[in-house]
Coordinates of C-alpha atoms and ligand atoms in Angstrom, one line a residue:
M1 CA 200.0 15.8 -2.2
C2 CA 201.0 18.8 -0.1
G3 CA 199.1 22.1 -0.5
I4 CA 200.2 25.4 -1.9
V5 CA 198.5 28.8 -1.5
A6 CA 199.8 32.1 -2.6
Y7 CA 198.4 35.6 -2.7
T8 CA 199.2 39.0 -4.2
G9 CA 196.8 41.9 -4.2
P10 CA 195.7 44.9 -2.2
N11 CA 194.6 43.0 0.9
P12 CA 196.4 41.5 3.9
A13 CA 197.9 38.2 2.7
I14 CA 198.0 36.2 5.9
P15 CA 194.3 35.6 6.4
V16 CA 194.0 34.5 2.8
L17 CA 197.0 32.2 3.1
L18 CA 195.9 30.6 6.4
N19 CA 192.3 30.1 5.3
G20 CA 193.6 28.5 2.1
L21 CA 195.9 26.2 4.1
K22 CA 193.1 25.0 6.2
R23 CA 191.1 24.2 3.1
L24 CA 194.1 22.3 1.7
E25 CA 195.1 20.5 4.9
Y26 CA 193.5 17.3 3.6
R27 CA 196.3 17.2 1.1
G28 CA 199.1 16.9 3.7
Y29 CA 199.3 17.8 7.3
D30 CA 202.6 16.9 8.9
S31 CA 204.0 20.5 8.9
A32 CA 203.1 23.9 7.5
G33 CA 204.7 27.2 6.8
I34 CA 204.2 30.7 5.4
A35 CA 206.3 33.4 3.9
V36 CA 205.2 37.0 3.5
E37 CA 206.9 40.1 2.2
G38 CA 207.4 43.0 4.5
A39 CA 209.4 46.2 4.8
D40 CA 212.4 44.2 6.0
G41 CA 212.3 41.6 3.3
I42 CA 210.6 38.2 3.4
S43 CA 209.6 36.7 6.8
I44 CA 209.2 32.9 7.1
R45 CA 207.3 31.1 9.8
K46 CA 207.1 27.3 10.0
S47 CA 205.9 24.6 12.4
E48 CA 205.6 20.9 12.7
G49 CA 202.1 19.4 12.8
K50 CA 198.8 20.8 11.6
V51 CA 198.0 24.3 10.3
S52 CA 196.5 25.1 13.7
E53 CA 200.1 25.0 15.1
L54 CA 201.2 27.5 12.5
V55 CA 198.3 29.7 13.4
G56 CA 199.3 29.6 17.0
L57 CA 202.8 30.6 16.1
L58 CA 201.7 33.5 14.0
G59 CA 199.5 34.8 16.8
E60 CA 202.6 35.8 18.6
D61 CA 204.1 38.2 16.0
E62 CA 201.3 38.6 13.5
A63 CA 201.3 42.4 14.1
S64 CA 204.6 42.8 12.4
L65 CA 203.5 40.7 9.4
K66 CA 199.8 41.5 9.1
S67 CA 200.2 44.5 6.7
S68 CA 201.9 42.3 4.1
T69 CA 199.9 41.9 0.8
C70 CA 202.0 39.2 -0.9
G71 CA 202.9 35.8 0.4
I72 CA 203.1 32.0 -0.1
A73 CA 202.2 29.1 2.1
H74 CA 202.4 25.4 2.2
T75 CA 201.1 22.3 4.1
R76 CA 203.4 19.4 3.7
W77 CA 203.2 15.6 3.2
A78 CA 206.8 14.5 3.7
T79 CA 208.7 12.8 0.9
H80 CA 212.3 13.9 1.4
G81 CA 213.2 14.3 5.0
P82 CA 211.0 13.7 8.1
P83 CA 208.2 16.1 9.1
T84 CA 210.2 18.6 11.1
T85 CA 210.1 22.3 11.2
V86 CA 213.3 22.7 9.3
N87 CA 212.1 20.5 6.5
A88 CA 208.7 22.3 6.3
H89 CA 208.2 24.7 3.4
P90 CA 208.8 27.6 2.5
H91 CA 212.5 27.1 1.8
A92 CA 214.9 30.0 1.3
G93 CA 217.8 30.1 -1.2
G94 CA 221.1 31.9 -1.0
K95 CA 221.6 35.6 -0.8
N96 CA 218.9 37.0 -3.1
G97 CA 216.1 36.3 -0.8
I98 CA 214.6 33.5 -2.9
V99 CA 211.8 31.8 -1.1
L100 CA 209.6 29.0 -2.5
V101 CA 207.1 26.3 -1.8
H102 CA 206.9 23.1 -3.8
N103 CA 204.7 20.1 -4.4
G104 CA 206.2 17.1 -6.3
I105 CA 209.7 15.6 -6.3
I106 CA 212.9 16.9 -7.8
E107 CA 214.4 13.7 -8.9
N108 CA 217.9 14.9 -9.7
H109 CA 218.2 16.7 -6.3
R110 CA 221.3 14.9 -5.2
A111 CA 223.3 15.8 -8.3
L112 CA 222.1 19.4 -8.1
R113 CA 222.9 19.6 -4.4
T114 CA 226.4 18.4 -4.9
T115 CA 227.0 21.1 -7.6
L116 CA 225.5 23.8 -5.4
E117 CA 227.5 22.8 -2.4
G118 CA 230.5 23.0 -4.6
K119 CA 229.5 26.6 -5.2
G120 CA 229.4 27.3 -1.5
Y121 CA 225.7 26.9 -0.8
V122 CA 224.9 25.6 2.6
F123 CA 221.8 23.4 3.1
V124 CA 219.8 23.3 6.3
S125 CA 217.1 20.8 5.4
E126 CA 217.0 17.3 3.8
T127 CA 214.4 18.3 1.2
D128 CA 214.6 18.3 -2.5
T129 CA 212.8 21.7 -2.4
E130 CA 215.7 23.5 -0.8
V131 CA 217.8 22.4 -3.8
L132 CA 215.4 24.3 -6.1
A133 CA 215.5 27.4 -3.9
H134 CA 219.3 27.5 -4.0
L135 CA 219.3 26.7 -7.7
V136 CA 217.0 29.7 -8.5
D137 CA 219.2 31.9 -6.3
S138 CA 222.4 30.7 -8.2
L139 CA 220.8 31.8 -11.5
Y140 CA 219.3 35.0 -10.3
A141 CA 220.6 38.1 -12.1
G142 CA 217.9 40.6 -11.4
D143 CA 215.0 38.8 -13.1
L144 CA 213.0 36.2 -11.1
L145 CA 211.1 34.9 -14.1
E146 CA 214.3 34.2 -16.0
A147 CA 216.0 32.6 -13.0
V148 CA 213.0 30.3 -12.2
T149 CA 212.6 29.4 -15.9
T150 CA 216.3 28.5 -16.3
A151 CA 216.2 26.5 -13.0
L152 CA 213.1 24.5 -14.0
K153 CA 214.8 23.5 -17.3
E154 CA 217.6 21.9 -15.1
V155 CA 215.4 19.9 -12.9
H156 CA 214.0 16.4 -13.5
G157 CA 210.8 15.3 -11.8
T158 CA 207.6 17.0 -10.9
Y159 CA 206.7 20.3 -9.4
G160 CA 204.1 22.8 -8.6
I161 CA 205.8 25.9 -7.2
A162 CA 205.2 29.4 -5.9
C163 CA 208.2 31.6 -5.5
L164 CA 209.1 35.1 -4.2
S165 CA 212.3 37.2 -4.2
D166 CA 212.9 40.0 -1.8
Q167 CA 214.5 41.8 -4.8
E168 CA 211.1 42.0 -6.6
P169 CA 208.4 42.9 -4.0
G170 CA 204.9 42.1 -5.1
V171 CA 206.0 39.6 -7.8
L172 CA 204.8 36.1 -7.5
L173 CA 206.1 33.3 -9.8
V174 CA 204.2 30.0 -10.1
A175 CA 204.8 27.1 -12.4
R176 CA 203.8 23.5 -12.8
R177 CA 204.9 20.2 -14.2
G178 CA 203.0 17.2 -13.0
S179 CA 201.6 18.9 -9.9
P180 CA 198.5 21.1 -10.2
I181 CA 198.5 24.9 -9.9
V182 CA 195.2 26.9 -10.2
I183 CA 195.3 30.7 -10.5
G184 CA 192.2 32.3 -9.0
V185 CA 191.5 35.5 -10.9
G186 CA 189.9 38.1 -8.5
A187 CA 188.8 41.6 -9.3
D188 CA 192.0 43.2 -8.1
E189 CA 193.9 40.3 -6.6
T190 CA 195.2 36.9 -7.5
I191 CA 195.1 33.8 -5.3
V192 CA 197.0 30.8 -6.4
A193 CA 196.5 27.3 -5.0
S194 CA 197.2 23.6 -5.7
D195 CA 193.5 23.0 -5.7
A196 CA 190.4 25.1 -6.3
S197 CA 189.0 24.6 -2.8
A198 CA 191.5 27.2 -1.5
I199 CA 190.4 29.9 -3.8
I200 CA 186.7 29.5 -4.1
K201 CA 186.0 31.8 -1.2
H202 CA 187.6 34.6 -3.2
T203 CA 186.7 34.0 -6.8
R204 CA 185.1 31.4 -9.2
Q205 CA 187.3 32.4 -12.1
A206 CA 190.2 29.9 -12.3
I207 CA 193.1 29.4 -14.7
Y208 CA 194.5 25.9 -14.7
L209 CA 198.1 25.9 -15.6
D210 CA 199.4 23.2 -18.0
D211 CA 202.6 21.3 -17.6
N212 CA 205.6 23.5 -18.3
D213 CA 203.6 26.7 -17.9
I214 CA 205.2 29.5 -15.8
A215 CA 203.3 32.5 -14.7
K216 CA 204.5 35.9 -13.4
I217 CA 201.8 37.5 -11.3
T218 CA 201.9 41.1 -10.2
G219 CA 198.7 42.0 -8.4
K220 CA 196.1 41.2 -11.0
E221 CA 198.4 41.1 -13.9
I222 CA 199.1 37.5 -15.0
D223 CA 201.7 36.8 -17.6
I224 CA 201.8 33.1 -18.6
R225 CA 204.7 31.7 -20.6
S226 CA 206.1 28.4 -21.6
L227 CA 209.5 27.3 -20.4
N228 CA 210.8 28.5 -23.8
N229 CA 209.6 32.0 -22.9
M230 CA 206.7 31.9 -25.5
P231 CA 203.5 33.7 -24.3
V232 CA 200.7 31.2 -23.5
S233 CA 197.0 31.9 -23.5
R234 CA 195.0 30.2 -20.8
K235 CA 191.3 31.2 -20.5
P236 CA 189.7 31.3 -17.0
A237 CA 187.1 28.6 -16.4
E238 CA 184.2 29.0 -14.0
I239 CA 184.3 26.8 -10.8
D240 CA 180.8 25.4 -10.6
W241 CA 180.6 24.2 -7.0
S242 CA 179.7 26.3 -4.0
A243 CA 182.0 27.2 -1.1
D244 CA 179.5 25.5 1.2
A245 CA 180.1 22.2 -0.6
A246 CA 183.6 22.2 0.9
E247 CA 182.4 22.9 4.5
K248 CA 181.6 20.3 7.1
G249 CA 178.0 21.5 7.3
G250 CA 177.4 20.5 10.9
Y251 CA 178.8 17.0 10.6
E252 CA 181.6 15.9 13.0
H253 CA 183.8 14.9 10.1
Y254 CA 184.0 15.5 6.4
M255 CA 183.9 11.7 5.9
L256 CA 180.5 11.4 7.6
K257 CA 179.2 14.4 5.7
E258 CA 180.3 12.8 2.4
I259 CA 178.9 9.5 3.3
F260 CA 175.5 11.2 3.9
E261 CA 175.9 13.2 0.7
Q262 CA 175.9 10.0 -1.4
P263 CA 172.2 9.9 -2.5
E264 CA 172.5 13.5 -3.8
A265 CA 176.0 12.9 -5.3
I266 CA 174.8 9.8 -7.2
R267 CA 171.6 11.7 -8.3
N268 CA 174.0 14.4 -9.7
T269 CA 176.1 11.7 -11.3
L270 CA 173.0 10.2 -13.1
R271 CA 171.3 13.5 -13.9
G272 CA 170.6 13.8 -17.6
R273 CA 172.4 10.6 -18.4
M274 CA 169.7 8.0 -18.3
D275 CA 167.3 7.4 -21.2
P276 CA 164.5 5.3 -19.8
E277 CA 162.7 5.2 -23.1
R278 CA 165.6 3.7 -25.1
G279 CA 166.8 1.8 -22.1
T280 CA 170.3 3.1 -22.3
A281 CA 172.8 5.6 -20.7
L282 CA 173.8 8.8 -22.4
L283 CA 177.6 9.2 -21.9
S284 CA 178.7 11.3 -24.8
G285 CA 182.3 11.3 -23.5
L286 CA 182.4 7.6 -24.1
D287 CA 180.8 7.7 -27.6
L288 CA 182.8 5.7 -30.0
T289 CA 182.5 6.0 -33.8
P290 CA 180.8 3.0 -35.4
R291 CA 184.2 1.9 -36.6
E292 CA 185.8 2.2 -33.2
L293 CA 182.8 0.3 -31.7
A294 CA 183.1 -2.5 -34.3
D295 CA 186.9 -2.8 -33.7
L296 CA 186.7 -2.6 -29.9
Y297 CA 188.6 -5.5 -28.5
R298 CA 188.9 -4.7 -24.8
L299 CA 188.2 -2.3 -22.1
L300 CA 191.1 -1.6 -19.8
I301 CA 190.4 0.2 -16.5
V302 CA 193.3 1.8 -14.6
G303 CA 193.3 3.5 -11.2
C304 CA 194.7 3.3 -7.7
G305 CA 193.2 2.5 -4.3
T306 CA 189.5 3.1 -4.1
S307 CA 189.3 4.1 -7.7
M308 CA 190.8 0.7 -8.7
N309 CA 188.3 -1.1 -6.5
A310 CA 185.5 0.7 -8.3
G311 CA 187.1 -0.3 -11.6
L312 CA 186.8 -4.0 -10.6
V313 CA 183.0 -3.6 -10.4
G314 CA 183.2 -2.1 -13.9
E315 CA 185.2 -5.0 -15.2
Y316 CA 182.6 -7.5 -13.9
A317 CA 179.6 -5.4 -15.3
M318 CA 181.2 -4.9 -18.6
E319 CA 181.8 -8.6 -19.2
D320 CA 178.5 -9.6 -17.6
F321 CA 176.2 -7.3 -19.5
A322 CA 178.1 -6.0 -22.5
G323 CA 180.1 -9.1 -23.3
V324 CA 183.2 -6.9 -23.8
L325 CA 186.5 -8.3 -22.5
A326 CA 187.4 -6.1 -19.6
E327 CA 190.4 -5.9 -17.3
V328 CA 191.4 -3.7 -14.3
E329 CA 195.0 -2.9 -13.8
Q330 CA 196.8 -1.1 -11.0
A331 CA 197.9 2.1 -12.7
A332 CA 201.5 2.0 -11.5
E333 CA 201.9 -1.6 -12.7
F334 CA 200.4 -0.7 -16.1
R335 CA 203.0 1.9 -16.7
Y336 CA 206.0 -0.1 -15.8
R337 CA 205.3 -3.5 -17.2
N338 CA 205.2 -2.6 -20.8
P339 CA 201.6 -3.6 -21.4
I340 CA 200.2 -4.9 -24.6
V341 CA 197.7 -2.2 -25.5
G342 CA 196.8 -0.7 -28.8
S343 CA 194.2 1.1 -31.0
R344 CA 191.5 -1.5 -30.4
D345 CA 191.6 -0.9 -26.6
L346 CA 189.5 1.6 -24.7
V347 CA 191.4 2.6 -21.6
I348 CA 189.3 4.2 -18.9
A349 CA 191.4 6.0 -16.2
I350 CA 189.5 6.4 -12.9
S351 CA 190.5 9.1 -10.5
Q352 CA 188.6 11.2 -8.0
S353 CA 191.2 13.9 -8.0
G354 CA 192.3 13.6 -11.6
E355 CA 195.9 14.2 -10.4
T356 CA 197.1 10.7 -9.1
A357 CA 200.6 10.4 -10.5
D358 CA 200.4 6.7 -11.4
T359 CA 197.1 7.0 -13.0
L360 CA 198.2 10.0 -15.1
A361 CA 201.3 8.1 -16.1
A362 CA 199.1 5.1 -17.2
V363 CA 197.0 7.6 -19.3
R364 CA 200.1 8.8 -21.0
E365 CA 201.4 5.3 -21.6
A366 CA 198.1 4.2 -23.1
M367 CA 198.0 7.3 -25.3
D368 CA 201.5 6.7 -26.5
K369 CA 200.5 3.2 -27.5
G370 CA 197.6 4.5 -29.6
A371 CA 194.7 3.4 -27.3
L372 CA 191.4 5.2 -27.1
V373 CA 191.7 6.9 -23.6
A374 CA 188.9 8.3 -21.5
G375 CA 188.9 9.7 -18.0
L376 CA 186.3 9.0 -15.2
V377 CA 187.2 11.9 -13.0
N378 CA 185.5 14.0 -10.3
V379 CA 187.6 17.2 -10.2
V380 CA 186.8 19.4 -13.2
G381 CA 189.8 20.7 -15.0
S382 CA 192.2 18.3 -13.4
T383 CA 195.1 17.0 -15.3
I384 CA 193.7 13.6 -16.2
A385 CA 190.4 15.2 -17.3
R386 CA 192.3 17.6 -19.6
E387 CA 194.8 15.2 -20.9
T388 CA 192.3 12.5 -21.8
G389 CA 190.2 15.1 -23.5
R390 CA 187.2 12.7 -23.3
G391 CA 185.4 10.9 -20.6
V392 CA 182.8 11.4 -17.9
Y393 CA 182.8 13.7 -14.9
L394 CA 181.4 12.2 -11.7
H395 CA 179.7 15.5 -10.6
A396 CA 179.9 14.1 -7.0
G397 CA 181.0 17.5 -5.6
P398 CA 184.2 18.1 -3.7
E399 CA 185.5 15.2 -1.7
I400 CA 187.6 16.5 1.2
S401 CA 187.9 13.5 3.4
V402 CA 191.1 11.5 2.7
A403 CA 189.0 8.3 2.8
S404 CA 187.1 8.2 -0.4
T405 CA 183.4 7.5 -0.1
K406 CA 181.1 9.4 -2.5
A407 CA 183.6 9.2 -5.3
F408 CA 183.5 5.4 -5.1
T409 CA 179.7 5.1 -5.3
S410 CA 179.6 7.7 -8.1
Q411 CA 182.3 5.8 -9.9
V412 CA 180.4 2.6 -9.6
S413 CA 177.3 4.3 -10.9
V414 CA 179.1 5.6 -14.0
L415 CA 180.7 2.2 -14.6
L416 CA 177.3 0.5 -14.4
M417 CA 176.0 3.1 -16.9
T418 CA 179.0 2.4 -19.1
A419 CA 178.2 -1.3 -19.1
L420 CA 174.6 -0.5 -20.0
K421 CA 175.6 1.8 -22.8
F422 CA 177.9 -0.8 -24.4
A423 CA 175.5 -3.6 -23.7
R424 CA 172.8 -1.8 -25.6
S425 CA 175.1 -1.2 -28.5
R426 CA 175.6 -4.9 -28.6
R427 CA 173.2 -7.6 -27.6
M428 CA 171.0 -6.2 -24.8
S429 CA 167.4 -5.8 -25.7
V430 CA 165.5 -2.5 -25.1
E431 CA 163.4 -4.2 -22.4
Q432 CA 166.5 -5.5 -20.5
G433 CA 168.0 -2.0 -20.9
R434 CA 164.9 -0.4 -19.4
Q435 CA 165.1 -2.7 -16.5
F436 CA 168.8 -1.8 -16.0
V437 CA 167.9 1.9 -16.1
R438 CA 165.4 1.4 -13.4
E439 CA 167.9 -0.5 -11.3
I440 CA 170.5 2.2 -11.6
E441 CA 168.0 4.9 -10.9
S442 CA 167.0 3.1 -7.7
I443 CA 170.6 3.4 -6.2
P444 CA 170.1 6.7 -4.4
S445 CA 167.1 5.5 -2.5
L446 CA 168.8 2.2 -1.6
V447 CA 171.6 4.3 -0.2
E448 CA 169.1 6.4 1.8
Q449 CA 167.8 3.2 3.3
V450 CA 171.2 2.2 4.5
L451 CA 172.0 5.7 5.9
A452 CA 168.8 5.4 8.0
K453 CA 170.6 2.5 9.8
N454 CA 173.4 4.8 10.9
D455 CA 172.6 4.4 14.7
E456 CA 172.2 0.7 14.4
I457 CA 175.6 0.4 12.6
A458 CA 177.2 2.6 15.2
K459 CA 176.0 0.1 17.9
I460 CA 177.4 -2.8 16.0
A461 CA 180.7 -1.0 15.6
E462 CA 181.1 -1.0 19.4
K463 CA 181.6 -4.8 19.2
Y464 CA 184.6 -4.5 16.8
V465 CA 186.5 -1.6 18.3
E466 CA 189.1 -3.5 20.2
Q467 CA 190.3 -5.7 17.4
T468 CA 193.7 -5.3 15.8
S469 CA 193.1 -7.3 12.7
A470 CA 190.1 -8.1 10.5
F471 CA 189.2 -9.9 7.2
F472 CA 186.6 -8.8 4.6
I473 CA 185.4 -11.5 2.3
G474 CA 183.1 -11.6 -0.7
R475 CA 182.5 -13.2 -4.1
G476 CA 181.6 -11.9 -7.5
Y477 CA 180.4 -8.3 -7.4
M478 CA 180.9 -8.5 -3.6
Y479 CA 184.6 -9.1 -3.9
P480 CA 185.5 -5.5 -4.8
V481 CA 183.2 -4.5 -1.9
A482 CA 185.3 -6.6 0.4
L483 CA 188.5 -4.9 -0.9
E484 CA 187.0 -1.5 -0.5
G485 CA 185.6 -2.3 3.0
A486 CA 189.0 -3.4 4.2
L487 CA 190.7 -0.3 2.7
K488 CA 188.3 2.0 4.5
L489 CA 188.7 0.2 7.8
K490 CA 192.5 0.1 7.7
E491 CA 193.1 3.7 6.5
I492 CA 190.9 5.5 9.1
S493 CA 190.9 3.1 12.1
Y494 CA 194.5 1.7 11.8
I495 CA 193.1 -1.8 12.3
H496 CA 195.0 -4.2 10.0
A497 CA 192.3 -5.3 7.5
E498 CA 192.5 -7.4 4.4
G499 CA 190.0 -7.9 1.7
Y500 CA 189.9 -11.4 0.2
H501 CA 187.8 -13.4 -2.2
A502 CA 185.8 -15.6 0.1
A503 CA 187.2 -18.7 -1.6
E504 CA 190.8 -17.5 -1.3
L505 CA 190.6 -17.5 2.5
K506 CA 191.4 -21.2 2.6
H507 CA 194.5 -20.7 0.6
G508 CA 196.5 -19.1 3.4
P509 CA 194.8 -16.3 5.3
I510 CA 192.6 -18.8 7.3
A511 CA 195.7 -19.6 9.3
L512 CA 195.3 -16.2 10.9
L513 CA 191.8 -16.7 12.1
E514 CA 191.1 -16.9 15.8
A515 CA 188.7 -15.3 18.3
S516 CA 190.4 -11.9 18.2
V517 CA 190.2 -11.7 14.4
P518 CA 186.7 -10.9 13.1
V519 CA 185.5 -11.6 9.6
I520 CA 183.2 -9.2 7.7
A521 CA 181.4 -11.3 5.1
L522 CA 179.4 -10.0 2.2
C523 CA 176.5 -12.5 2.2
N524 CA 174.1 -10.7 0.0
D525 CA 171.4 -12.8 -1.5
G526 CA 172.3 -13.8 -5.1
P527 CA 174.6 -16.1 -7.0
G528 CA 177.4 -17.3 -4.7
K529 CA 175.6 -16.6 -1.4
D530 CA 175.5 -20.3 -0.4
K531 CA 179.2 -20.7 -1.0
T532 CA 180.0 -17.6 1.0
L533 CA 177.8 -18.9 3.9
G534 CA 179.9 -22.0 3.7
N535 CA 183.0 -19.9 4.1
V536 CA 181.3 -18.1 7.0
A537 CA 180.8 -21.4 8.8
E538 CA 184.5 -22.2 8.3
C539 CA 185.5 -18.8 9.9
R540 CA 183.2 -19.4 12.8
A541 CA 184.6 -22.9 13.3
R542 CA 187.9 -21.1 13.9
D543 CA 186.3 -18.9 16.6
S544 CA 186.2 -15.7 14.4
R545 CA 183.3 -13.5 15.1
V546 CA 181.5 -12.9 11.8
L547 CA 179.6 -9.7 10.9
G548 CA 177.5 -10.3 7.8
I549 CA 176.2 -7.9 5.3
V550 CA 172.9 -9.6 4.4
T551 CA 169.9 -8.9 2.3
E552 CA 166.8 -7.6 4.2
G553 CA 164.6 -10.5 5.2
D554 CA 167.2 -13.2 4.5
E555 CA 166.7 -15.3 7.6
E556 CA 169.1 -17.9 6.5
A557 CA 172.0 -15.5 6.2
M558 CA 171.1 -13.7 9.4
A559 CA 171.2 -17.0 11.3
A560 CA 174.5 -17.9 9.8
V561 CA 176.5 -14.9 11.3
D562 CA 177.1 -13.4 14.7
D563 CA 176.0 -9.9 13.8
Y564 CA 174.5 -8.5 10.7
I565 CA 173.7 -5.3 8.8
S566 CA 170.9 -5.7 6.4
V567 CA 170.8 -3.9 3.1
P568 CA 167.7 -3.6 0.8
A569 CA 167.1 -6.5 -1.7
C570 CA 168.4 -5.7 -5.2
P571 CA 170.5 -7.4 -7.8
L572 CA 174.1 -7.9 -6.8
H573 CA 175.6 -5.4 -9.3
I574 CA 173.4 -2.8 -7.7
A575 CA 173.9 -4.1 -4.1
V576 CA 177.6 -3.1 -4.5
V577 CA 176.6 0.5 -3.6
P578 CA 174.4 0.1 -0.5
S579 CA 176.7 -2.7 0.8
T580 CA 179.7 -0.4 0.5
V581 CA 177.9 2.4 2.2
A582 CA 177.1 0.1 5.1
L583 CA 180.9 -0.7 5.4
Q584 CA 181.8 3.0 5.1
L585 CA 179.6 3.7 8.1
L586 CA 181.0 0.7 10.0
S587 CA 184.6 1.9 9.5
Y588 CA 183.7 5.4 10.3
H589 CA 182.1 4.5 13.7
I590 CA 184.9 2.1 14.6
A591 CA 187.5 4.8 13.9
R592 CA 185.5 7.4 15.8
L593 CA 185.2 5.1 18.8
R594 CA 189.0 4.5 18.7
G595 CA 189.5 8.3 18.7
C596 CA 191.3 8.4 15.3
P597 CA 191.8 11.6 13.2
I598 CA 189.2 10.4 10.7
D599 CA 189.6 13.1 8.0
Q600 CA 193.4 13.2 8.2
P601 CA 194.7 9.7 8.8
R602 CA 198.4 9.4 9.6
N603 CA 200.8 9.2 6.6
L604 CA 198.1 9.7 4.0
A605 CA 197.3 12.5 1.7
K606 CA 194.2 13.0 -0.4
S607 CA 195.8 13.1 -3.8
V608 CA 198.9 11.1 -4.4
T609 CA 200.9 13.2 -6.9
V610 CA 204.2 11.4 -6.5
E611 CA 205.0 7.9 -7.7
Ligands
LIG701 O1 192.2 10.7 -6.7 P1 192.2 9.2 -7.0 O2 190.9 8.6 -7.1 O3 193.1 8.9 -8.2 O4 193.0 8.6 -5.7 C1 193.3 7.2 -5.7 C2 193.6 6.7 -4.3 O5 194.7 7.4 -3.8 C3 192.5 6.9 -3.4 O6 191.3 6.3 -3.9 C4 192.8 6.3 -2.0 O7 192.9 5.0 -2.1 C5 191.7 6.7 -1.0 N1 192.3 7.4 0.1 C6 191.1 5.6 -0.3 O8 190.1 6.0 0.5

């Protein structure tokens, strides 16, 4: 949440900072700001709204700032205090010219604020970050590293920070606890960011700070220490995706681009991991020792939002094919309800970003309780990937759109592979395994067939643009699809949408059905279809218009609904993916027709690094 960029080196800082902010805007976009060093100290410029507002503001006086070669910048997702200019970062502290940007939450900010006010500090914003700026100032005695280190020992909560002092030109301090910081190592310059997409244009060499690391950067000199002032060695890692992967590539929105990237993303997810001969999946990150396998009692899947919805597909497949007890749990709930989990449980944490605070907390809880813990993560080098130490990368490429699309379909693909792998280590025959391999390998082409219906889906979307409320229903494997379809629609189009099990509709929500409330029903051919068609009839009897996702050629389902989008025939555990893609396109086109800011929906941020 929120984005940080910082630069120190021989080149003008402002273009690097602004370019980085634009790359990070998907992380937060309610206000933005920049601070650069100059002959007269540090200049700060901030504005409400998107980065483009800040760019406009800088246009007026850029000449006086453009020679600066050291600066920090931030794009905000408000937590403490509304999204106003005064609450935007950077924040300045006291008399020593301390200026900093911060991601995360300082939990003891009230107590610190009271103490600092007692010392005469005057606060201008409502943010927890300003507390940190004044705290560093109050501890400054000529050494920024020492002041920041001491301040960070006093704060509770999470932070990723970048800090300057006008007493020490050219020195940049960065630190992290719970909020990512990546240091891009250039030939003669250093670019810091909260995520690699802001540095890839300049360098592929990245150092990922660990919690409680603090780095003093002077040009290309990087001195990393622990908060106990012990030197820390962190080797640079190569960022393996291209700068182009994070561009829109001619599409109107990142979301549409990422929807269309799915066949390739899933192919990359599967690459080298299918063994057609042995009829199994090769996922070395999930290899258990024979003892662990024999002892395995349960698979627990934790995640949030879209990742949790994918986890539900994994739960069904794991029980269905592998006969392993599986449960999905909302990550925040897992952490706080004192779950019964132990060494016979394998906990899989699913996260596109690898930084979601609740999922990370669940990982730590599971590790503390002695469970086997693995990550299913897209962003290489992210905190969950590193802390779990084992797991499977999605290899779906960077996902920029706040609405998750290709991460979901890659997650489902990995979870199906996981079910296959465990099934084969238990009772599934090699022939059945080979069949499963063929099914999984067919997913990219099934998705391509749905993408070919983009125009048709855009036309259908026109009929659903005016609604203010909608229900998505499904059964079995199609239940998670209903949840994910509703999540997509509500987050990007602002239409109130709920995903329900088709049978659950009668237990309350049906009271809301009327002509103005459409129902999107997953009526794919397979077990449960007849019952869902019965539910469809119940909805239509209450005047709801029903849009069905049906299997190609299924005349019965087509006749049972008002409108339909057909997806290719395939088993239901596989149909999850093409059906979800159809709903992604539907949501996208509805949001587009409603004129919504698709890639940056209000109030949302791409990675939720606060609880
Ligand atoms: O990065 P993660 O997968 O851990 O993120 C979890 C959710 O915040 C995320 O899936 C969210 O629900 C998406 N915006 C939905 O499109």
